[in-house]
PDB file of C-alpha atoms in Angstrom:
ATOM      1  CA  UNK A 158      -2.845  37.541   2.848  1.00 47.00           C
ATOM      2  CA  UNK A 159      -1.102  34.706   1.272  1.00 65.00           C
ATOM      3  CA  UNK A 160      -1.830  30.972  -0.098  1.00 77.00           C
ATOM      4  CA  UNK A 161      -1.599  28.380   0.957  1.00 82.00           C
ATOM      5  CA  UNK A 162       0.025  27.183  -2.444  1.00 82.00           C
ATOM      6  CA  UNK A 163       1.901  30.789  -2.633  1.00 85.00           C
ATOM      7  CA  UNK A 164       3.723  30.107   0.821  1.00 87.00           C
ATOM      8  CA  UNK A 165       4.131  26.349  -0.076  1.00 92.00           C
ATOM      9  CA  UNK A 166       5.935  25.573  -3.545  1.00 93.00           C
ATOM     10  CA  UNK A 167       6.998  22.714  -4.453  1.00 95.00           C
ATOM     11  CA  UNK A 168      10.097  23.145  -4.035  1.00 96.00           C
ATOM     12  CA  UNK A 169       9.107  23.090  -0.055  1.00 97.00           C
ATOM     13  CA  UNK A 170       7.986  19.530  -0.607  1.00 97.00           C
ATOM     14  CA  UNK A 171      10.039  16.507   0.210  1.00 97.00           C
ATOM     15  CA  UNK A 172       8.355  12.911   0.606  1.00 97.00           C
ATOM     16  CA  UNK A 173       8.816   9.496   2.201  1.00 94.00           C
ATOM     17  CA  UNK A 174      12.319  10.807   3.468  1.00 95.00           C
ATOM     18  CA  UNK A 175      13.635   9.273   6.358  1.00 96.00           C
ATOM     19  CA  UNK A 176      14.304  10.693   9.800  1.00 97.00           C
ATOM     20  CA  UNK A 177      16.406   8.980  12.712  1.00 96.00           C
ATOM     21  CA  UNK A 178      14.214  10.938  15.394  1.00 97.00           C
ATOM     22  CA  UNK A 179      12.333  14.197  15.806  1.00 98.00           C
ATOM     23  CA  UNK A 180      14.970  16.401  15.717  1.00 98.00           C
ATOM     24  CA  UNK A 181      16.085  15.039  12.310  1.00 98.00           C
ATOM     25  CA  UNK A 182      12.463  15.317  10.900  1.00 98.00           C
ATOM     26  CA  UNK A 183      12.609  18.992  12.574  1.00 98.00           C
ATOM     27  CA  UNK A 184      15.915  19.896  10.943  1.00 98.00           C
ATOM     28  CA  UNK A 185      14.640  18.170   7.825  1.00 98.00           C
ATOM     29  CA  UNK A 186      11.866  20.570   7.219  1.00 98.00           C
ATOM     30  CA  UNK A 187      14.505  23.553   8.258  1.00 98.00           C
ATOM     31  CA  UNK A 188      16.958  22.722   5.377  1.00 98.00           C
ATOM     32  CA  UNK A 189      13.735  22.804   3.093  1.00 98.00           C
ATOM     33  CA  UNK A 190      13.083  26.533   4.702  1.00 97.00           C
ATOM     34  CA  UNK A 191      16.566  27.187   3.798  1.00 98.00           C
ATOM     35  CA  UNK A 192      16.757  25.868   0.602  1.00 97.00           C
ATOM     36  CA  UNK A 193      14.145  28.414  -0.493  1.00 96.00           C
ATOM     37  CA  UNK A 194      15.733  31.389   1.118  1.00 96.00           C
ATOM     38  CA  UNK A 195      12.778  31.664   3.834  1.00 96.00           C
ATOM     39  CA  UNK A 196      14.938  31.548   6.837  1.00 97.00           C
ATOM     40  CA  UNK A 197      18.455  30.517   7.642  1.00 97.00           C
ATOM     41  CA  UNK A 198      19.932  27.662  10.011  1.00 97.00           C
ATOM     42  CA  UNK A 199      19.427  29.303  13.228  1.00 98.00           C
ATOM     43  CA  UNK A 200      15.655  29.558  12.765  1.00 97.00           C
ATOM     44  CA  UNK A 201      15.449  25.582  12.279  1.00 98.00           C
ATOM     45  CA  UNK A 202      17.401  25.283  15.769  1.00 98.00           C
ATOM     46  CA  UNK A 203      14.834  27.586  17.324  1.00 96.00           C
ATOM     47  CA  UNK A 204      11.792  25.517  16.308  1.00 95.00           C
ATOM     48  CA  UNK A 205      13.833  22.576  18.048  1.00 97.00           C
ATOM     49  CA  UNK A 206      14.520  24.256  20.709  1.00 95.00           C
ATOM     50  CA  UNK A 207      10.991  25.535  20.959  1.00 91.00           C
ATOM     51  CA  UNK A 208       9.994  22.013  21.594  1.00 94.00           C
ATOM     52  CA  UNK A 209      12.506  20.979  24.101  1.00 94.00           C
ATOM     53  CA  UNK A 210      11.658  24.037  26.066  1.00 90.00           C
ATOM     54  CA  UNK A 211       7.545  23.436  25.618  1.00 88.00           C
ATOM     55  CA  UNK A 212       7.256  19.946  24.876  1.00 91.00           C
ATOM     56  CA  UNK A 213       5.738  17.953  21.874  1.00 94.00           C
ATOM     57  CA  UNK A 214       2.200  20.700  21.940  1.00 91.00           C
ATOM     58  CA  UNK A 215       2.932  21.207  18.476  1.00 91.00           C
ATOM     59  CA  UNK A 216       1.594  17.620  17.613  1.00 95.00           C
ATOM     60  CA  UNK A 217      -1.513  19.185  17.218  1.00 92.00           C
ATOM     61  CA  UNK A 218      -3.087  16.126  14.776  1.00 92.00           C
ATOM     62  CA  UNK A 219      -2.518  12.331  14.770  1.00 93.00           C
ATOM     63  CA  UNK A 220       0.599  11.506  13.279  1.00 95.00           C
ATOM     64  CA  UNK A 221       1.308  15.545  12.282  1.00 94.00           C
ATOM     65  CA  UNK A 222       3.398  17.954  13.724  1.00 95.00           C
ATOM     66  CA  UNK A 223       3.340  21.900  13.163  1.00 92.00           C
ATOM     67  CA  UNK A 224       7.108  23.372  13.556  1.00 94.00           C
ATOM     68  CA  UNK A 225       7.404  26.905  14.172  1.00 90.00           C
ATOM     69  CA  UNK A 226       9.070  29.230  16.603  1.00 90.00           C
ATOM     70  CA  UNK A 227       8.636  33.005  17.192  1.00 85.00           C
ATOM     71  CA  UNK A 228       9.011  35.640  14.215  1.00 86.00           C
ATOM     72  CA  UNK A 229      12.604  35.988  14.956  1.00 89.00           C
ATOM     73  CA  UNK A 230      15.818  37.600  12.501  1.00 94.00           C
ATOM     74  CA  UNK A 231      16.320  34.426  11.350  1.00 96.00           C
ATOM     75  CA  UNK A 232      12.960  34.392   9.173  1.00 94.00           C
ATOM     76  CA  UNK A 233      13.762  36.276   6.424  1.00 95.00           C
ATOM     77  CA  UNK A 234      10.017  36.080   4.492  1.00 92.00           C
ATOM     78  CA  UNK A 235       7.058  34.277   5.844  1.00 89.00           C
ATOM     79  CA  UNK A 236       7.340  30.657   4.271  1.00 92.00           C
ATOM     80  CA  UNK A 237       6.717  26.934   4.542  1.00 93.00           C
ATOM     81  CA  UNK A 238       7.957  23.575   4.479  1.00 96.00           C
ATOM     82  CA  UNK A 239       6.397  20.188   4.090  1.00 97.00           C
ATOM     83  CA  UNK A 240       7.983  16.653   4.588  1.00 97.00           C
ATOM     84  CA  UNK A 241       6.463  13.632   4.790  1.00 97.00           C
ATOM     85  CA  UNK A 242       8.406  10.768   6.361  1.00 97.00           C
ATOM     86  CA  UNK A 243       8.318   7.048   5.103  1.00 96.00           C
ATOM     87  CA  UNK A 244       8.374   5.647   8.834  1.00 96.00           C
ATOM     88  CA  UNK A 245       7.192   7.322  11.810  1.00 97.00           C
ATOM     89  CA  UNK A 246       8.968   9.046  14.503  1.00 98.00           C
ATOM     90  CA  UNK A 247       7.941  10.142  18.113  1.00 98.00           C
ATOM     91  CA  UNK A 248       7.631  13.356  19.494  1.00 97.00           C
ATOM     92  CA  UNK A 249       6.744  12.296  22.948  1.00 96.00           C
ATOM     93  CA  UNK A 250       3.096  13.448  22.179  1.00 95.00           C
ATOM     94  CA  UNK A 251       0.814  11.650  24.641  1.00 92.00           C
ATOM     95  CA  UNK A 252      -1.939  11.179  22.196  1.00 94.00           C
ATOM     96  CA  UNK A 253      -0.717  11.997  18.689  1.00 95.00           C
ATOM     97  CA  UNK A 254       2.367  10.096  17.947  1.00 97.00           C
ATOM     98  CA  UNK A 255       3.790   8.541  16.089  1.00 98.00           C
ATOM     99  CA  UNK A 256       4.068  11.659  13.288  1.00 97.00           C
ATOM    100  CA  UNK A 257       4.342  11.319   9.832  1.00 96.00           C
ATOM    101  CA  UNK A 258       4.246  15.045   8.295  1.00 96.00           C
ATOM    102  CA  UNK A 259       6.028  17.860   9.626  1.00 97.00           C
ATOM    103  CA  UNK A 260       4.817  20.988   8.171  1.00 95.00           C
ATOM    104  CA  UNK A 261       7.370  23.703   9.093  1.00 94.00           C
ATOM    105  CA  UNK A 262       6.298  27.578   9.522  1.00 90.00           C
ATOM    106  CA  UNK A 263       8.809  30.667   9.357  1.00 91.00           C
ATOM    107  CA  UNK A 264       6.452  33.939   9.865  1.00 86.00           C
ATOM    108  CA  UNK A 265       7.567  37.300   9.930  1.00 86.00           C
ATOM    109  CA  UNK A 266       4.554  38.079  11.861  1.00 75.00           C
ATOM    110  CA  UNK A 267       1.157  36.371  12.515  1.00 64.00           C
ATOM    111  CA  UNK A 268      -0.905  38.140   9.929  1.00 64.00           C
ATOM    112  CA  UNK A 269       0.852  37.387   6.987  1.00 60.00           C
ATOM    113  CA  UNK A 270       0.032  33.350   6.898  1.00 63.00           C
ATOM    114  CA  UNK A 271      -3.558  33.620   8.571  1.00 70.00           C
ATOM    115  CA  UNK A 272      -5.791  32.535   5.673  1.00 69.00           C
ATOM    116  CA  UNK A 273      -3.191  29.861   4.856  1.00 72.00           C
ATOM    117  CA  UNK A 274      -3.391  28.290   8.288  1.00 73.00           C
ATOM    118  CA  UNK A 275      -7.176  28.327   8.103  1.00 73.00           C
ATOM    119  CA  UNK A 276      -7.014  26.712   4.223  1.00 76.00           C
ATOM    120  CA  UNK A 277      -4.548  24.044   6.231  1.00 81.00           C
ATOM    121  CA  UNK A 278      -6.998  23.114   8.429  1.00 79.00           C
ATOM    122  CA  UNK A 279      -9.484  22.880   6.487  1.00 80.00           C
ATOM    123  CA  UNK A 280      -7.551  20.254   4.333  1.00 83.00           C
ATOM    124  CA  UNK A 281      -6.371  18.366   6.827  1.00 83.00           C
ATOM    125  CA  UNK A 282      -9.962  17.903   8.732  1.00 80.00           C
ATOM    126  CA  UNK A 283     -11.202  16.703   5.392  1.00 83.00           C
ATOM    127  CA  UNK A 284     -10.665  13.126   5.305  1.00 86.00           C
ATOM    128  CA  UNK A 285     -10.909  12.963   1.496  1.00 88.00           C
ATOM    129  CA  UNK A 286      -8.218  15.365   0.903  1.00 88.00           C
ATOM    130  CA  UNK A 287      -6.510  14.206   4.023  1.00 87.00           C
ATOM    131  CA  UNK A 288      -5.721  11.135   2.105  1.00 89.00           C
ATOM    132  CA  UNK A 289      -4.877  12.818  -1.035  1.00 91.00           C
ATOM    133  CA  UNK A 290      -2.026  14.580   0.490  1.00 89.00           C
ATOM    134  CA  UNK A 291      -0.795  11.210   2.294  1.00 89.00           C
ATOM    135  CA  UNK A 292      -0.842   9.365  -0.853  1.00 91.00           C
ATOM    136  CA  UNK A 293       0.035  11.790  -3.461  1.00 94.00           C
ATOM    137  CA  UNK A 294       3.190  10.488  -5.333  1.00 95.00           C
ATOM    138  CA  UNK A 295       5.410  13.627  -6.103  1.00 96.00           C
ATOM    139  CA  UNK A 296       5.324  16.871  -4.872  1.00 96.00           C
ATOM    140  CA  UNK A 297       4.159  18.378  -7.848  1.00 95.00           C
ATOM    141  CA  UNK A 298       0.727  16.450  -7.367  1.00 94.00           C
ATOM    142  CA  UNK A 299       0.960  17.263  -3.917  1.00 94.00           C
ATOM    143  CA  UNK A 300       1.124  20.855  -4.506  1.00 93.00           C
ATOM    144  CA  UNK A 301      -1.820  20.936  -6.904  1.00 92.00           C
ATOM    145  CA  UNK A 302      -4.195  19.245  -4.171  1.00 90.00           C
ATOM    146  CA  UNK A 303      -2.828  22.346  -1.535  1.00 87.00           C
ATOM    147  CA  UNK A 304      -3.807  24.366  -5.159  1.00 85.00           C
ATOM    148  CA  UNK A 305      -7.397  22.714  -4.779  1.00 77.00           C
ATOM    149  CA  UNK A 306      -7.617  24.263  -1.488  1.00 54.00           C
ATOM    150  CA  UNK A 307     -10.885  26.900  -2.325  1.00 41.00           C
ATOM    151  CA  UNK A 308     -12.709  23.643  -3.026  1.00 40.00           C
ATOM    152  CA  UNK A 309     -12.521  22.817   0.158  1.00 40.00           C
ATOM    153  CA  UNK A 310     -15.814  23.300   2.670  1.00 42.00           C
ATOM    154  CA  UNK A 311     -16.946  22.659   6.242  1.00 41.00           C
ATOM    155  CA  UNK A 312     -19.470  20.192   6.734  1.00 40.00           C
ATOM    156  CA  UNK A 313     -22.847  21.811   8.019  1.00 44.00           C
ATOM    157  CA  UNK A 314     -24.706  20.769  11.232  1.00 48.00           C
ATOM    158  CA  UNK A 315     -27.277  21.440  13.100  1.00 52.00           C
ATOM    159  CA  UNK A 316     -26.524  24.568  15.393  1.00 59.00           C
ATOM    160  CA  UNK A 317     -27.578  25.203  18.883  1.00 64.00           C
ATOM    161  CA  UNK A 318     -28.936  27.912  20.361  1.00 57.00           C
ATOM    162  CA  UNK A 319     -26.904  31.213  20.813  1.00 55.00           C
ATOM    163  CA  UNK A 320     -25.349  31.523  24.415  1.00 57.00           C
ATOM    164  CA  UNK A 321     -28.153  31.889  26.687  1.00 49.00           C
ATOM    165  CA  UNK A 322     -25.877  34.207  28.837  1.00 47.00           C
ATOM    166  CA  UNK A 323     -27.417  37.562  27.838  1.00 42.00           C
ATOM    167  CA  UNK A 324     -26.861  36.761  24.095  1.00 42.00           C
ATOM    168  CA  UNK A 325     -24.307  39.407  24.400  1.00 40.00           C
ATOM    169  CA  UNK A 326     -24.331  42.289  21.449  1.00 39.00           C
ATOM    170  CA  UNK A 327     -20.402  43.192  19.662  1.00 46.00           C
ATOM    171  CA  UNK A 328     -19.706  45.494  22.590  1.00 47.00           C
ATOM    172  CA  UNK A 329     -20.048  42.869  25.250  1.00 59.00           C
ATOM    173  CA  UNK A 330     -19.414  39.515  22.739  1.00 84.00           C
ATOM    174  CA  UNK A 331     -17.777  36.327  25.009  1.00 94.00           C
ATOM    175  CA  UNK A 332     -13.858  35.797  23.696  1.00 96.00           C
ATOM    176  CA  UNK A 333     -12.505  32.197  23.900  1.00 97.00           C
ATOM    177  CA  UNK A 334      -8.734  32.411  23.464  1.00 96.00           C
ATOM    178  CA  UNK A 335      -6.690  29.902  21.719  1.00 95.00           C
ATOM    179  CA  UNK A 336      -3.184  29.276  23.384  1.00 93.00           C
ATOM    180  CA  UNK A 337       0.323  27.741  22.136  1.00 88.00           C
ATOM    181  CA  UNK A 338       3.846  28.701  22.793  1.00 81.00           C
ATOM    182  CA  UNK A 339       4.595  31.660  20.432  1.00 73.00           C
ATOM    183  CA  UNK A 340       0.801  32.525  19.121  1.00 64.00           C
ATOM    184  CA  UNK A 341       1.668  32.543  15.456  1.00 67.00           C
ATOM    185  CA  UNK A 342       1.215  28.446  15.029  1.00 76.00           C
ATOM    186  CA  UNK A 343      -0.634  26.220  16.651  1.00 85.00           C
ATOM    187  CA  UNK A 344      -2.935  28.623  18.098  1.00 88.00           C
ATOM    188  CA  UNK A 345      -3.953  30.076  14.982  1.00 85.00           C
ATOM    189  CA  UNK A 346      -4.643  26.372  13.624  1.00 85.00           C
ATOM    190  CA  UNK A 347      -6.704  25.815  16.568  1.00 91.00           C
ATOM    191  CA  UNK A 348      -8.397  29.687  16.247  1.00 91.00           C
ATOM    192  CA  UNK A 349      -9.512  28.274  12.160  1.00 87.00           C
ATOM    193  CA  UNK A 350     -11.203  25.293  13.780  1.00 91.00           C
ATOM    194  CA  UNK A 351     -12.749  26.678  16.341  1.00 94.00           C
ATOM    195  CA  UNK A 352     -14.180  29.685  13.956  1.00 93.00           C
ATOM    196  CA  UNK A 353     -15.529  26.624  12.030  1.00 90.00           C
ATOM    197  CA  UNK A 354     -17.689  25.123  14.615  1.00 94.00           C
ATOM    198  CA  UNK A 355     -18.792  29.150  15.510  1.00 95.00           C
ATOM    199  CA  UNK A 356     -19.956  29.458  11.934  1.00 94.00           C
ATOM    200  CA  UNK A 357     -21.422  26.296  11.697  1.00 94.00           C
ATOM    201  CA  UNK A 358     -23.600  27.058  14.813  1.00 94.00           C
ATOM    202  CA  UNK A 359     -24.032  30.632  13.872  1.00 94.00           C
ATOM    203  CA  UNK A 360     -22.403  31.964  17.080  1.00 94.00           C
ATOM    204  CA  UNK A 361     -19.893  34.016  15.449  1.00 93.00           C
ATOM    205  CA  UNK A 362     -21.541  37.169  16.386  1.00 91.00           C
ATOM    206  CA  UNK A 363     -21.372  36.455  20.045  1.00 93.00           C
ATOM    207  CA  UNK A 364     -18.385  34.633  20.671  1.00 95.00           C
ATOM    208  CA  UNK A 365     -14.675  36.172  19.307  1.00 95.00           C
ATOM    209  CA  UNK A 366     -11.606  33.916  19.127  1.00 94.00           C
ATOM    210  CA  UNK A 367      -8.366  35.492  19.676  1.00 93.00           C
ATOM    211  CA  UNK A 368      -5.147  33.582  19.343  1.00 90.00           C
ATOM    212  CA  UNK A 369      -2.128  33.846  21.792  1.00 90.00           C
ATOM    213  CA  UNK A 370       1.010  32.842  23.649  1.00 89.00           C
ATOM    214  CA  UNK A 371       1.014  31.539  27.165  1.00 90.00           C
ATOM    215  CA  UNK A 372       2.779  34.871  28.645  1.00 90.00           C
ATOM    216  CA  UNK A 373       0.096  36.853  27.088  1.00 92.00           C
ATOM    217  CA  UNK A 374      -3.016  34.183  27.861  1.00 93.00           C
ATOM    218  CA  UNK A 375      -1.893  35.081  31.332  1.00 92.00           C
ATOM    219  CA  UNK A 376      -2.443  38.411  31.097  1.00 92.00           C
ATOM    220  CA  UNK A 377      -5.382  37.662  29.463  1.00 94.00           C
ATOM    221  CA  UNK A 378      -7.614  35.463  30.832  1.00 95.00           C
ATOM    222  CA  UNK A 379      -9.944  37.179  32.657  1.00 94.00           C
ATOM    223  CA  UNK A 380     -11.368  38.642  29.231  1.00 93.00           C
ATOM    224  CA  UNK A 381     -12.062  35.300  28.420  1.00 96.00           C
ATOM    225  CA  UNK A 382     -14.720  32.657  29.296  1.00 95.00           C
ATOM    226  CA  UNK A 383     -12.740  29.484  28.155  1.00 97.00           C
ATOM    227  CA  UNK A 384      -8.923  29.237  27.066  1.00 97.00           C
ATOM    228  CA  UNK A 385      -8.731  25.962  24.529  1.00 97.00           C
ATOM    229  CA  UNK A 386      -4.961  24.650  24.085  1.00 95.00           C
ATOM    230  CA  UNK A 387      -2.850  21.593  24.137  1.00 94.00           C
ATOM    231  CA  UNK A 388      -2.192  19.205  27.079  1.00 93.00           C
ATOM    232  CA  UNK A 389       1.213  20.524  27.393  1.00 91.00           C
ATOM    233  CA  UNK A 390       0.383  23.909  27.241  1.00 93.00           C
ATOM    234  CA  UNK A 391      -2.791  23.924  29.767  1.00 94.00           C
ATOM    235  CA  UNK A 392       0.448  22.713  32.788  1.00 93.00           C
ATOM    236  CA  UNK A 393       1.931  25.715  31.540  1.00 91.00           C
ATOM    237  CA  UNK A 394      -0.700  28.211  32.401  1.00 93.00           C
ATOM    238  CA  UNK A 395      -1.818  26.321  35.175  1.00 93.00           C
ATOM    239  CA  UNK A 396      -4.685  28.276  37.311  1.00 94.00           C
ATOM    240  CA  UNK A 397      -6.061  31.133  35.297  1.00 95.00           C
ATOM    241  CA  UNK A 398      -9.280  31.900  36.830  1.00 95.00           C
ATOM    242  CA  UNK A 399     -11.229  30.220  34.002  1.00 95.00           C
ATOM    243  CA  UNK A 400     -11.763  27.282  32.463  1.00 96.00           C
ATOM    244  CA  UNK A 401      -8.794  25.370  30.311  1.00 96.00           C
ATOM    245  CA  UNK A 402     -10.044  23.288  27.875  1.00 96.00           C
ATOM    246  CA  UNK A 403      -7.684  20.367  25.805  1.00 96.00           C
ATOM    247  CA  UNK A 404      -7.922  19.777  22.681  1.00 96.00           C
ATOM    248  CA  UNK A 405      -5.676  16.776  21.023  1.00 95.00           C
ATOM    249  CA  UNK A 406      -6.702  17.168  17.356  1.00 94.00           C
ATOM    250  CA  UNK A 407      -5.851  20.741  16.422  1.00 92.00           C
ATOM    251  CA  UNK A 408      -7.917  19.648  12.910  1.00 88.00           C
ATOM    252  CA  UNK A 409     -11.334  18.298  14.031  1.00 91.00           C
ATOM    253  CA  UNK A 410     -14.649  20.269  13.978  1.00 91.00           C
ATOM    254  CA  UNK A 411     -16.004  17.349  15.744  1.00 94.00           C
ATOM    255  CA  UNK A 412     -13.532  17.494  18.933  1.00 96.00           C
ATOM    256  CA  UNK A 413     -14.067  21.389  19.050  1.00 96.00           C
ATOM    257  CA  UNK A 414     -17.316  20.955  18.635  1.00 96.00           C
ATOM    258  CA  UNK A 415     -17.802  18.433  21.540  1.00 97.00           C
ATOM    259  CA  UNK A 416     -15.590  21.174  23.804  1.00 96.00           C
ATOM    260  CA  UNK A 417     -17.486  24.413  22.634  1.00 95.00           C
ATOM    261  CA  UNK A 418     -21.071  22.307  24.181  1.00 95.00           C
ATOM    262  CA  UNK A 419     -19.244  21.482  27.444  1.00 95.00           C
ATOM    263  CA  UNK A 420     -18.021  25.216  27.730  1.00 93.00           C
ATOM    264  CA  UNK A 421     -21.772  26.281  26.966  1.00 92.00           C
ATOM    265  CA  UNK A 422     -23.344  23.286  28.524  1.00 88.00           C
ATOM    266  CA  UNK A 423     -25.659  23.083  25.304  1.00 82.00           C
TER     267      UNK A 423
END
């Protein structure tokens, strides 16, 4: 699997550009994709598309958006892009806006990228090296904090009890899925911090997270105790037969943590 670093070069990097509206800050992060031979144009018009067809879900941070759109022709290696704006524009997220960073994905598949989404998220739920990312002054010294990455490590907390229902062995082990529009993005962000707060509490051998797309969280479902997703994706699956949980900060242990008690009732 590939770094984070390895998937985002500098060369990816643009900073304090400025964007008219989303679409620009979108496109933006597209050219970058370009640029470095990761995809062509028509991939950056299906990531804008993918959000005028879903919504803003993939605001899945305060002030930072996640482009991506299915594996697709147009993706010709699995790459990323990173531009950070010098004033803010909306995405019509409810909670999240106004953004600041768009961090573009191009994957030629969802395994490929895996360990860098869960590095991202990691960094980005750090406050520390949150803020050195914001602040660094040239992409170079950006890249060497995304470099920096190993150094990064979860918090520890207490951790409650395992699942009093049956404390299930591998064979019988509770699933939570993770949902977003295409299940190569957002839900694999969301998957990372979720896995977190599982490790954290020392659950991980009796609860499995899988990450998915709506059509197949549909299908779905009824593996599942819990589905965990945006507010724009939970009106697109609608009734399931279990419990939809929103999430607004794709990036924080704590927020995940606070829905994995009210799942449990711990």
């Amino acid at each position: 699997m590939s770094a984070l670093s390895d998937l985002l070069p500098p060369e990816a990097i643009r900073l304090d550009i400025r964007a008219t509206d989303w679409k620009h800050a979108v496109r933006d992060a597209g050219d970058l994709l370009v640029a470095t031979g990761t995809s062509t144009a028509a991939y950056t018009d299906e990531m804008i598309r993918n959000v005028e067809e879903n919504g803003p879900y993939l605001v899945i941070a305060p002030g930072f958006a996640f482009a991506h759109a299915r594996p697709s022709p147009a993706v010709r290696r699995t790459g990323m892009s990173w531009v950070r704006l010098a004033v803010p524009v909306d995405f019509g997220h409810e909670t999240n806006d106004p953004v600041t960073l768009v961090v573009a994905l191009a994957a030629t598949d969802a395994a490929a990228h895996t360990a860098a989404m869960a590095s991202l998220a990691r960094l980005l739920g750090d406050p520390e090296t949150s803020r050195a990312l914001h602040e660094a002054p040239t992409p170079t010294a950006l890249h060497a904090v995304l470099a920096r990455q190993g150094d990064v490590r979860p918090v520890q907390q207490a951790a409650p009890a395992a699942p009093a229902q049956d404390r299930p062995a591998a064979p019988g082990m509770h699933k939570i899925l993770t949902v977003c529009g295409n299940g190569v993005g957002t839900s694999l962000f969301l998957k990372n911090t979720l896995e977190q707060v599982l490790d954290r509490w020392k659950w991980s051998r009796f609860v499995t997270v899988e990450a998915t797309d709506t059509i197949s969280a549909k299908g779905k479902a009824s593996e599942a105790v819990a589905i965990l997703t945006s507010r724009e994706i939970a009106r697109t699956l609608g009734d399931v037969g279990v419990p939809v949980k929103v999430v607004e900060d794709f990036t924080s242990t704590t927020e995940v943590d606070g829905v994995l008690r009210d799942t449990y009732d711990v």
